[in-house]
mmCIF file of C-alpha atoms and ligand atoms in Angstrom:
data_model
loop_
_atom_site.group_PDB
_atom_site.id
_atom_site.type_symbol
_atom_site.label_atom_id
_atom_site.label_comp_id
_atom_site.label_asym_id
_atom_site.label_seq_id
_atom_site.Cartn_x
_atom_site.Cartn_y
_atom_site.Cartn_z
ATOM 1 C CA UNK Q 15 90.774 104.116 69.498
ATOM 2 C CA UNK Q 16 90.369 101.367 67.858
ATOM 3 C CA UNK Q 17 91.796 98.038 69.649
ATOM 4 C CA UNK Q 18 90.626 94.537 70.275
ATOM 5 C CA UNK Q 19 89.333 93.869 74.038
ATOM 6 C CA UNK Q 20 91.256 92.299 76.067
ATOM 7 C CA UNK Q 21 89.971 90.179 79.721
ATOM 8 C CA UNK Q 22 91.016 92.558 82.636
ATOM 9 C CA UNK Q 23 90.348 90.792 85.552
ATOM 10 C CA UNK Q 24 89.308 93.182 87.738
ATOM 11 C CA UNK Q 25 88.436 92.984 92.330
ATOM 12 C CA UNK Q 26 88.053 96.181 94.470
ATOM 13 C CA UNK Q 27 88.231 93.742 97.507
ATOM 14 C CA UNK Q 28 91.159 95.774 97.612
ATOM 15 C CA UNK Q 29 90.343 99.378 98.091
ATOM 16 C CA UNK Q 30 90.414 99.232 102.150
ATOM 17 C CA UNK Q 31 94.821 98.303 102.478
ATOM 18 C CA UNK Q 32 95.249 101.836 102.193
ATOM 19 C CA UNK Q 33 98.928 102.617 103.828
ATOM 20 C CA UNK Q 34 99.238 106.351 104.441
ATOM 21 C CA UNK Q 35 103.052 106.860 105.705
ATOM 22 C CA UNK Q 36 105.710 104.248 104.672
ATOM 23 C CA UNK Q 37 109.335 105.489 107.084
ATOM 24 C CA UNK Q 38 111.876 105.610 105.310
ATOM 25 C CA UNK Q 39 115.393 106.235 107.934
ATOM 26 C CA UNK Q 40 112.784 106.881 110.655
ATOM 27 C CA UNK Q 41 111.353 109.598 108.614
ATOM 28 C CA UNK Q 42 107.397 109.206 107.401
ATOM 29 C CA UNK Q 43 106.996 109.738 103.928
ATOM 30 C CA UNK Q 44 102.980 109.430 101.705
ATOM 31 C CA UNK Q 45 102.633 105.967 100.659
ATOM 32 C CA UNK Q 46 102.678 105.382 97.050
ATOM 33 C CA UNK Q 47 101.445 102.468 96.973
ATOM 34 C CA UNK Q 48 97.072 103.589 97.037
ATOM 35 C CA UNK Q 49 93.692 102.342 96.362
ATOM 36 C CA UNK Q 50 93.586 104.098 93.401
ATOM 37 C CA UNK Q 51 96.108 102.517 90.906
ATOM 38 C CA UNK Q 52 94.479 99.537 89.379
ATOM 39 C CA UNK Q 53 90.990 101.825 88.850
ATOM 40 C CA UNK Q 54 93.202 104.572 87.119
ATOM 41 C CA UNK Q 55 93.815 101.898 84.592
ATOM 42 C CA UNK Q 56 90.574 99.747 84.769
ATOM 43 C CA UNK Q 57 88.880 103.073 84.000
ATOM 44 C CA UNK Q 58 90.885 104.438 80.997
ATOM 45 C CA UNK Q 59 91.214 100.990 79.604
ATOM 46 C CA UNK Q 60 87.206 100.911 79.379
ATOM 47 C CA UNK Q 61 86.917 104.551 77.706
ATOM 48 C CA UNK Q 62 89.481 103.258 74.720
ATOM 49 C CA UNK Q 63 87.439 100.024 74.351
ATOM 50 C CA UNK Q 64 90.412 97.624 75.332
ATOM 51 C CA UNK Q 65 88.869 96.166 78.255
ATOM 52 C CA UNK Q 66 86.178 93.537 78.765
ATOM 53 C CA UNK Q 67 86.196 93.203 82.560
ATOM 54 C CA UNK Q 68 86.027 90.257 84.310
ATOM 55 C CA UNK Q 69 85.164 90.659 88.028
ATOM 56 C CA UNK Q 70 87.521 87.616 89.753
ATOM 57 C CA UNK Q 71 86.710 84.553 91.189
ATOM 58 C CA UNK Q 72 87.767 83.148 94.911
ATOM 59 C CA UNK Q 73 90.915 80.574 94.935
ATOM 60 C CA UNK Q 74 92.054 78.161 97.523
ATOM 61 C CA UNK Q 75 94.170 78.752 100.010
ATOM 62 C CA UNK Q 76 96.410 76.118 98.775
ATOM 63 C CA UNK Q 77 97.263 77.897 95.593
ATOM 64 C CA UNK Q 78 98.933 80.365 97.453
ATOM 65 C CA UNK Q 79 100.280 77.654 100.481
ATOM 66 C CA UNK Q 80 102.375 75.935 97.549
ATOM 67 C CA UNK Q 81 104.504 79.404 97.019
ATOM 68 C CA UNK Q 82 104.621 80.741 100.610
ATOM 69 C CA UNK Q 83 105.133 78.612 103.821
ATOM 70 C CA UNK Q 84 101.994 78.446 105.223
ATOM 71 C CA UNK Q 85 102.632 79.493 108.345
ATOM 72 C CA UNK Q 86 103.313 82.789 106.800
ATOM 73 C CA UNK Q 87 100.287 83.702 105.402
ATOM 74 C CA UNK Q 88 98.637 82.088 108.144
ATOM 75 C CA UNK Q 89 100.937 84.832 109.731
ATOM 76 C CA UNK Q 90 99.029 87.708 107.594
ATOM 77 C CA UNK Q 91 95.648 86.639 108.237
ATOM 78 C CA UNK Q 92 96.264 86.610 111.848
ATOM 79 C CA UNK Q 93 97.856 89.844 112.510
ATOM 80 C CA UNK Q 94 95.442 91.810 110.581
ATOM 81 C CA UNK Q 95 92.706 90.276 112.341
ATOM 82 C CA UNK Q 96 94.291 91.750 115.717
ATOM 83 C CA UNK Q 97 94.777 95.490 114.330
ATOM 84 C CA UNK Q 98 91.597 97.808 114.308
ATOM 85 C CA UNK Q 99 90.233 100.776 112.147
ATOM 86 C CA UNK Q 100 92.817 102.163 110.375
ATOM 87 C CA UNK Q 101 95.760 100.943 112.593
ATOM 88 C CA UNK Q 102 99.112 100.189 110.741
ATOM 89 C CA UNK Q 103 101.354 98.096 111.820
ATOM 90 C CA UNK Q 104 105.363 98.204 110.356
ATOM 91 C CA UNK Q 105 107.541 95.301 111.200
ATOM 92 C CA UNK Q 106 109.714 95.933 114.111
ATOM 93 C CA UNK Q 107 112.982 94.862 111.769
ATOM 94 C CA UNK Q 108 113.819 91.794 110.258
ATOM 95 C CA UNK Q 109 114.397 88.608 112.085
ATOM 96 C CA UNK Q 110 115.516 85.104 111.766
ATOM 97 C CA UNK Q 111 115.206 84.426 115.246
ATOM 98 C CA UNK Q 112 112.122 82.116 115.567
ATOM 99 C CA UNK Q 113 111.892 83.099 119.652
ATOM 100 C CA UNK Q 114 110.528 86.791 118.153
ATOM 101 C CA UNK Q 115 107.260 84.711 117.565
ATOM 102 C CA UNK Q 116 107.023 84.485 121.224
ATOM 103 C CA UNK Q 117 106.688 88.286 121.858
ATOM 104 C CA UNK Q 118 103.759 89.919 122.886
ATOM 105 C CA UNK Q 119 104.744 92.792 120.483
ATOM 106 C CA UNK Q 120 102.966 91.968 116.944
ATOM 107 C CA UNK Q 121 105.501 94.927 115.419
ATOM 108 C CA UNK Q 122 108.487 92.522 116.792
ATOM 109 C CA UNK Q 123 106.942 89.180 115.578
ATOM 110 C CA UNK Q 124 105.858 90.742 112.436
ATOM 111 C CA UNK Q 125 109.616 91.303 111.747
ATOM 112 C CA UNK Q 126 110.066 86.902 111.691
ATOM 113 C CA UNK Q 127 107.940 87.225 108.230
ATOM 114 C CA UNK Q 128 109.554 90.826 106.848
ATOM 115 C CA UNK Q 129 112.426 91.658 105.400
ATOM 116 C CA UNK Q 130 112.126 95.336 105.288
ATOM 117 C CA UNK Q 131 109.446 97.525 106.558
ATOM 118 C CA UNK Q 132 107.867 98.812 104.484
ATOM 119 C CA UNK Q 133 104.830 96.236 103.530
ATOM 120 C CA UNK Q 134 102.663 97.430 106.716
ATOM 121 C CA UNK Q 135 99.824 95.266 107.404
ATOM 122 C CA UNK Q 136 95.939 97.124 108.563
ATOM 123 C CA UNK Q 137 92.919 95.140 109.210
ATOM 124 C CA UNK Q 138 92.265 94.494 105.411
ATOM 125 C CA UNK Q 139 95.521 93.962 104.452
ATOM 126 C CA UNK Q 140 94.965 90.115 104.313
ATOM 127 C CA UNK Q 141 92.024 89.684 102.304
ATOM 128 C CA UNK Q 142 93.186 92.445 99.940
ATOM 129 C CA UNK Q 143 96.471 90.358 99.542
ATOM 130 C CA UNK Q 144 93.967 87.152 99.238
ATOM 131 C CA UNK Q 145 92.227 89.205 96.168
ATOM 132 C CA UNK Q 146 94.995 90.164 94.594
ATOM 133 C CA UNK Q 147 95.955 86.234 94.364
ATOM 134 C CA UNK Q 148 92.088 85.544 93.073
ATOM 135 C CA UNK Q 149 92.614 88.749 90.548
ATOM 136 C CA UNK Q 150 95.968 86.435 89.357
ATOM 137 C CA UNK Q 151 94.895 83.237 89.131
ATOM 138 C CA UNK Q 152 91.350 84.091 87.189
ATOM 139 C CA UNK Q 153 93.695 85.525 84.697
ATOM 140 C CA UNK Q 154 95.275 82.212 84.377
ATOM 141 C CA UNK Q 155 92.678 80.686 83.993
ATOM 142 C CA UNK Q 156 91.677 82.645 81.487
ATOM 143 C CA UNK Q 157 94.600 82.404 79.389
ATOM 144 C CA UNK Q 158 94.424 78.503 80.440
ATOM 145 C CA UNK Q 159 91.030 78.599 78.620
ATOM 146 C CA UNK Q 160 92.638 80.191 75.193
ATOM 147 C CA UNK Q 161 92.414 83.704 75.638
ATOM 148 C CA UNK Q 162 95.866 84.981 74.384
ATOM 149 C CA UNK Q 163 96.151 88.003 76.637
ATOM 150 C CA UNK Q 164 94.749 88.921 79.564
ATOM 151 C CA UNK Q 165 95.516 91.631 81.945
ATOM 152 C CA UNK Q 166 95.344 90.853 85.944
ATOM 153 C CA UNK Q 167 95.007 94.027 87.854
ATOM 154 C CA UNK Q 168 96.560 92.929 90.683
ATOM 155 C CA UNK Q 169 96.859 95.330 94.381
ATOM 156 C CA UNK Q 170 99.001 95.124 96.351
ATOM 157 C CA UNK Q 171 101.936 94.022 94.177
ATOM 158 C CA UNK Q 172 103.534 90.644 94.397
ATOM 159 C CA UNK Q 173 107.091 90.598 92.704
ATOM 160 C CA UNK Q 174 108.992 91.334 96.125
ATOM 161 C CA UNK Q 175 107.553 89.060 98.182
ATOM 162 C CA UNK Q 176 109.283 86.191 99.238
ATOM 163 C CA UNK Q 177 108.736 82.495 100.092
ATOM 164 C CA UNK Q 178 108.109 83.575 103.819
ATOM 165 C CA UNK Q 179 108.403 87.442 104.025
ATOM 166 C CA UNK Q 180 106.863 90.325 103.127
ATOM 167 C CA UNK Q 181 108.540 93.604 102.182
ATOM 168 C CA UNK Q 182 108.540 96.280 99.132
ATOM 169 C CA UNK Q 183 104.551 96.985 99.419
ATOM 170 C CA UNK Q 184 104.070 93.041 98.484
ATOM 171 C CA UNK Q 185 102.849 90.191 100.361
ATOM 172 C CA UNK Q 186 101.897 87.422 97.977
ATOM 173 C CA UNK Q 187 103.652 86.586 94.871
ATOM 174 C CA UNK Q 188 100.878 86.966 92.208
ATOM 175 C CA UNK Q 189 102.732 86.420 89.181
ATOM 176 C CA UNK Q 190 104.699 83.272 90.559
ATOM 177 C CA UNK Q 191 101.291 81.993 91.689
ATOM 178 C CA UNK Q 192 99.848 82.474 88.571
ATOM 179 C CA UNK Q 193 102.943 81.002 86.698
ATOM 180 C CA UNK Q 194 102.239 77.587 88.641
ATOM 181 C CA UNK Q 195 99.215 77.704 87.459
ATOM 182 C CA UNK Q 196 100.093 77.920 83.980
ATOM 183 C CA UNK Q 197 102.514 74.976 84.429
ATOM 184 C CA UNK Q 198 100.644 71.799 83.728
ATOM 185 C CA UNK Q 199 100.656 73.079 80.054
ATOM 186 C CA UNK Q 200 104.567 73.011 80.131
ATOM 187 C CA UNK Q 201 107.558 75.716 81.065
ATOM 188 C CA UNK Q 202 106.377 79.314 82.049
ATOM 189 C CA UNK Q 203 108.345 82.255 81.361
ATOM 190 C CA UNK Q 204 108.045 85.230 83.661
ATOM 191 C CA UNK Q 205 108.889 88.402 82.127
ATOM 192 C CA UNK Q 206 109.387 91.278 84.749
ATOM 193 C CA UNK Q 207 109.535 94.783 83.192
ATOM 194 C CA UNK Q 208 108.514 96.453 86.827
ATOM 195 C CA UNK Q 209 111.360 99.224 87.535
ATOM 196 C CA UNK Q 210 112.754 97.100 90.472
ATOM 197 C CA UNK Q 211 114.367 93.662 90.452
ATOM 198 C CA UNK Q 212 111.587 91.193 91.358
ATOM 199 C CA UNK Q 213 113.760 89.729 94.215
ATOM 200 C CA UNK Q 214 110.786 87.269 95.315
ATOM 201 C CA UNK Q 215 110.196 85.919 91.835
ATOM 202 C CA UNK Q 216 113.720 85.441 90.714
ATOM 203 C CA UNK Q 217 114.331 83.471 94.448
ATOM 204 C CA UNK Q 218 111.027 81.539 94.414
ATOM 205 C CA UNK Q 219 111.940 80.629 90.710
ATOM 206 C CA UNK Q 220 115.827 80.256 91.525
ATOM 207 C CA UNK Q 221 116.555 76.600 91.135
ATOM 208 C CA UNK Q 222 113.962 75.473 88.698
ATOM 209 C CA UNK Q 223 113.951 74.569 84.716
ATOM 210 C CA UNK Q 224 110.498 74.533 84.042
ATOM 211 C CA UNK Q 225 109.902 78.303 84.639
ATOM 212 C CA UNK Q 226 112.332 81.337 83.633
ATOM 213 C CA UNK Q 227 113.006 84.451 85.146
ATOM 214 C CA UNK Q 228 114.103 87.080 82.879
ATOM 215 C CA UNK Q 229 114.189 90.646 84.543
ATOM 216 C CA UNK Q 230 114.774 94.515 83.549
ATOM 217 C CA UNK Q 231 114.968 96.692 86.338
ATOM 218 C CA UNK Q 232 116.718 99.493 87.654
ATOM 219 C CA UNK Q 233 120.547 97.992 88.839
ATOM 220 C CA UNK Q 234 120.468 97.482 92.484
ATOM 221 C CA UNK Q 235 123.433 99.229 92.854
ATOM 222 C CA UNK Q 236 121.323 102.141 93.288
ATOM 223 C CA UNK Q 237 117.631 100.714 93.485
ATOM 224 C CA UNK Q 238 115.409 98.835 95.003
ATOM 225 C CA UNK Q 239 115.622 95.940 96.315
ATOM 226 C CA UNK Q 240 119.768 96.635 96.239
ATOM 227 C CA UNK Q 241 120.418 92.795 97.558
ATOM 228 C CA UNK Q 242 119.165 91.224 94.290
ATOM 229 C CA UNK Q 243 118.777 91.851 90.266
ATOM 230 C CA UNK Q 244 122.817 91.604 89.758
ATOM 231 C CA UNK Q 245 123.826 89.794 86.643
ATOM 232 C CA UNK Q 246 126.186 87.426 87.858
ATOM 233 C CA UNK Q 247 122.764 85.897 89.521
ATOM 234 C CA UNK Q 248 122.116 82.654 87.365
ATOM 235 C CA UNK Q 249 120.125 80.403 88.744
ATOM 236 C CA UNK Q 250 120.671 77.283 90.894
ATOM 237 C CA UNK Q 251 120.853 73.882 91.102
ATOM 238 C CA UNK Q 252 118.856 72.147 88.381
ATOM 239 C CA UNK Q 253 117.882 75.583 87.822
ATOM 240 C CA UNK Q 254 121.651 77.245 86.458
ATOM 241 C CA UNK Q 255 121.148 78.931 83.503
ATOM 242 C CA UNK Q 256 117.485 79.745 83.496
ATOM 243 C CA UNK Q 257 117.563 83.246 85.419
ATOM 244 C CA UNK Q 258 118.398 86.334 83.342
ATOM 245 C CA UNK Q 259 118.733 89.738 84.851
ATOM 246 C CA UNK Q 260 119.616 92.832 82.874
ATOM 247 C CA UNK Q 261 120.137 95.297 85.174
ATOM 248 C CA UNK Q 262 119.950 99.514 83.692
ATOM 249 C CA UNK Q 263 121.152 102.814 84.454
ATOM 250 C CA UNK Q 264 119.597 105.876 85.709
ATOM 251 C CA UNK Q 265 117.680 107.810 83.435
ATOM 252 C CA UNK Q 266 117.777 105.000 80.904
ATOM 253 C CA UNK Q 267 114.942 106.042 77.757
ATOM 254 C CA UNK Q 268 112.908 103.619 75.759
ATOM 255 C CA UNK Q 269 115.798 102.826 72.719
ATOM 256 C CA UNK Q 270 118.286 101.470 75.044
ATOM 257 C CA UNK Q 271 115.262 99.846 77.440
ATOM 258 C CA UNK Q 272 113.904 98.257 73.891
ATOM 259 C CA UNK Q 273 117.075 97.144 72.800
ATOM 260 C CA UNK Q 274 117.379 95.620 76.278
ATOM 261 C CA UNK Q 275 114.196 93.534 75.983
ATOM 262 C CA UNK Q 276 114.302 92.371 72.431
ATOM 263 C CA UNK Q 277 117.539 90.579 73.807
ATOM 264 C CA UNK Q 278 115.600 89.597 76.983
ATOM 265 C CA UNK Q 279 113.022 88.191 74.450
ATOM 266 C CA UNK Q 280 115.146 86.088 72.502
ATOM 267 C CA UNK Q 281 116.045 84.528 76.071
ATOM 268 C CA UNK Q 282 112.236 83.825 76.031
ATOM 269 C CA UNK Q 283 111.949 82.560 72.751
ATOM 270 C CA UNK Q 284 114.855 80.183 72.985
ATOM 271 C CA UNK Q 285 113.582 78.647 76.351
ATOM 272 C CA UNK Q 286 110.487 78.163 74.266
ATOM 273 C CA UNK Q 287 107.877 78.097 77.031
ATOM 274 C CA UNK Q 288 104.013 77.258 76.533
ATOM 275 C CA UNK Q 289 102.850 80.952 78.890
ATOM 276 C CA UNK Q 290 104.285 83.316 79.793
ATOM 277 C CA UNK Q 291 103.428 85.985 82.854
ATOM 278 C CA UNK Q 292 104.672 89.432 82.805
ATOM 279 C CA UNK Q 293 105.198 91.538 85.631
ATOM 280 C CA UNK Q 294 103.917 94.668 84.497
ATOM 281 C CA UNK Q 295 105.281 98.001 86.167
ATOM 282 C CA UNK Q 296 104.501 101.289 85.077
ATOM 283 C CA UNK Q 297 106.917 103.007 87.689
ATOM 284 C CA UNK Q 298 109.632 103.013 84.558
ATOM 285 C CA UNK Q 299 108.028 106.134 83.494
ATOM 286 C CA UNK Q 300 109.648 109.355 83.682
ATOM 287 C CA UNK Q 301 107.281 110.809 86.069
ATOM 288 C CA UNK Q 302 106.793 108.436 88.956
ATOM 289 C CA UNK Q 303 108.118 109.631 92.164
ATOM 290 C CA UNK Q 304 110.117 106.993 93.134
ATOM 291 C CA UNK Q 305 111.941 105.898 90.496
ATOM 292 C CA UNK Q 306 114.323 107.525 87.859
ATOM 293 C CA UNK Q 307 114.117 105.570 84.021
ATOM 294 C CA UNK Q 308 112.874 108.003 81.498
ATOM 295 C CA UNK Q 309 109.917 105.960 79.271
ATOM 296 C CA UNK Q 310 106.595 108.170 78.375
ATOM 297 C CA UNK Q 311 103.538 106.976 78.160
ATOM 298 C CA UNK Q 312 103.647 105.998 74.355
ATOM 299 C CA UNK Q 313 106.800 104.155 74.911
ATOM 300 C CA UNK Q 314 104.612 101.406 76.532
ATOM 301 C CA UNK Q 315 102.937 100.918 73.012
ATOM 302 C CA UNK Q 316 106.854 100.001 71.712
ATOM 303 C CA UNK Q 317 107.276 97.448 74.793
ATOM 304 C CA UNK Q 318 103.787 96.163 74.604
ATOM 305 C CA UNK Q 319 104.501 95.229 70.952
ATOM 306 C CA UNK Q 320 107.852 93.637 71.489
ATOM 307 C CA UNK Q 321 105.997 91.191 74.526
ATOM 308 C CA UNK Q 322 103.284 90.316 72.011
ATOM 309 C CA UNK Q 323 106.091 89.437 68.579
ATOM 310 C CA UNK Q 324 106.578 86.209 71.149
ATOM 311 C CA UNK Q 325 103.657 84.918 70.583
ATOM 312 C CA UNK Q 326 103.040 83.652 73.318
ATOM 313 C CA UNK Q 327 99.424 82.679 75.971
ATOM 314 C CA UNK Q 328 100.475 85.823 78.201
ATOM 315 C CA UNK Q 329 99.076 86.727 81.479
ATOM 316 C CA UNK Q 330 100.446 90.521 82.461
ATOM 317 C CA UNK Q 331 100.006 90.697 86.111
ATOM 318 C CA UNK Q 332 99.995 94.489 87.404
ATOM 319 C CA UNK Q 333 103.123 95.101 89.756
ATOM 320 C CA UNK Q 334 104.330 98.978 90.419
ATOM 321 C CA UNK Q 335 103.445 102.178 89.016
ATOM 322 C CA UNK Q 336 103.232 105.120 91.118
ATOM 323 C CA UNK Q 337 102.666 108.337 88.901
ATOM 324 C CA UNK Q 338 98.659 108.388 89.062
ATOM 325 C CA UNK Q 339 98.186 110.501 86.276
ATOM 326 C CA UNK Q 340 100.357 108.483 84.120
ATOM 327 C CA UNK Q 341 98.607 105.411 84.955
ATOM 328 C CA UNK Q 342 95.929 105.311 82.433
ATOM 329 C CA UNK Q 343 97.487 106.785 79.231
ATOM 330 C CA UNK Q 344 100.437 103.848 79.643
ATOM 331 C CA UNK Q 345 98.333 100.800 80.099
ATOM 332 C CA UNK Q 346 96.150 102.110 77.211
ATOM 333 C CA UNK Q 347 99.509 102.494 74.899
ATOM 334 C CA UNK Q 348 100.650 99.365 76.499
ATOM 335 C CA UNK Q 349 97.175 96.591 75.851
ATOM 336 C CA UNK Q 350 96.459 98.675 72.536
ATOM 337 C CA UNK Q 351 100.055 97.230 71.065
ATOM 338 C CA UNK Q 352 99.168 93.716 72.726
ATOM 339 C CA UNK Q 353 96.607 93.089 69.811
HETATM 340 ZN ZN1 ZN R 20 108.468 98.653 91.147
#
């Protein structure tokens, strides 16, 4: 192989949120969501020679306070400082009763900060959501500094999580944290090519002009997150106009899925913006368990070079991906077409 290196910012501060069982209708089901992801890549990244890794550097709370209400991920920090060993903890439900707070349940107060349950929170669940932020926003800097691609290897994901909830195996939004940083150069796009609809991004995003959510994901009709991803969903405010979602089909394979973000990239080009972030999910590949679009592993090479015709400072900030074995070969297709 014969590519140019790329910065993949790299933490394993990580490695100890390891969720076992997610319930799903009361039933326990593996997690997908393990250690293991962003070192399946890291790894076969570094045996192609794509990679020079960059280990990530500690941000300030406040980076992530100006995305999420504070008292949420004051929240986090708290309740995984009261659970021991391997404990894990699932929200009770959801809630928008502040009075839950008073319970002496963590499960039910848990469920004030949740919307679904299936983000579970263990003793290093904060400071592995923390990393993932530092993993973001070193990448951002990176690309602030001039490099034209870098590649954050964010865990756990960030895409679902909302201004004050957690849910979908996310807690903080790492590529809308990045994109703020990013800003002061002018607008940021934020590309999301993760199977599912990026429900926090698109609603932390919703009514602004300066940064533009364009999304292809699985239609929530039948997918995850279901509430959010529909067409019709615009924007607000001073933001109308500058949210895109092009929601696919079942089994949908890499000509119509390329056809579908060339005309997501002209959205991109039009707005013009000086970065852009991409939310980069592998779990549109044929084999993960837990979704159903049918891309291989060399399709990421055809989506990796349609991202990089923009020509644009681009930060791709890992989101899903669940197939392990697929892992490698489709981030190495994917950053060898970046360059
Ligand atoms: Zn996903």
């Amino acid at each position: 192989m014969s590519g140019v290196r790329i910065p993949v910012v790299w933490s394993d501060a990580h490695v100890d949120h390891a969720p076992t069982l997610q319930a799903i209708d009361g039933v326990d089901y593996p997690h997908p969501e393990v250690p293991s992801r962003p070192r399946l890549i890291r790894d076969a990244l570094v045996a192609e020679g794509l990679a020079d890794l960059i280990p990530s550097n500690p941000c300030d709370d406040l980076l992530v306070d100006r995305v999420h209400a504070p008292a949420y991920r004051r929240f986090i920090d708290c309740a995984c400082g009261e659970l021991t060993g391997d404990e894990q903890l699932a929200p009770a439900g959801v809630s928008a009763d502040p009075t839950v707070l008073e319970s002496d349940s963590l499960a039910v107060r848990a469920s004030y900060f949740a919307f679904g349950a299936d983000a579970p929170l263990m003793r290093a669940t904060y400071r592995a959501a923390r990393s993932a932020v530092d993993v973001a926003v070193t990448g951002a800097g990176l690309v602030k500094n001039g490099s034209p691609h870098v590649f954050a290897l964010c865990r756990p994901p960030g895409h679902h999580a909302e201004h004050d909830r957690m849910g979908g195996f996310c807690y903080f939004n790492n590529a809308v944290i990045a994109a703020h940083e990013l800003l002061p150069a002018g607008p940021v796009a934020i590309l999301d090519v993760d199977y599912h609809h990026g429900n926090g991004s698109q609603h932390l995003t919703y009514d602004r002009p300066d940064m533009l959510y364009v999304s292809l994901h699985a239609d929530p009709k039948f997918a995850y997150p279901g509430f959010s991803g529909m067409a019709a969903e615009r924007g607000s405010g001073d933001g109308e106009g500058y949210n895109h979602n092009y929601p696919l089909w079942p089994g949908t394979a890499i000509d119509d899925y390329a056809a579908t973000l060339s005309g997501a990239c002209e959205r991109i080009a039009a707005f013009a913006p000086a970065g852009l972030v991409v939310s980069l999910g592998f779990d549109t590949h044929a084999d993960d368990p837990i979704a159903s679009f049918d891309l291989r592993s060399e399709d990421f090479a055809r989506i990796g070079a349609q991202i990089a015709a923009l020509d644009l400072p681009t930060l791709h900030v890992l989101e899903g991906g669940y197939a392990l074995a697929r892992l490698g070969e489709s981030a190495v297709a994917y950053v060898g077409a970046l360059t």
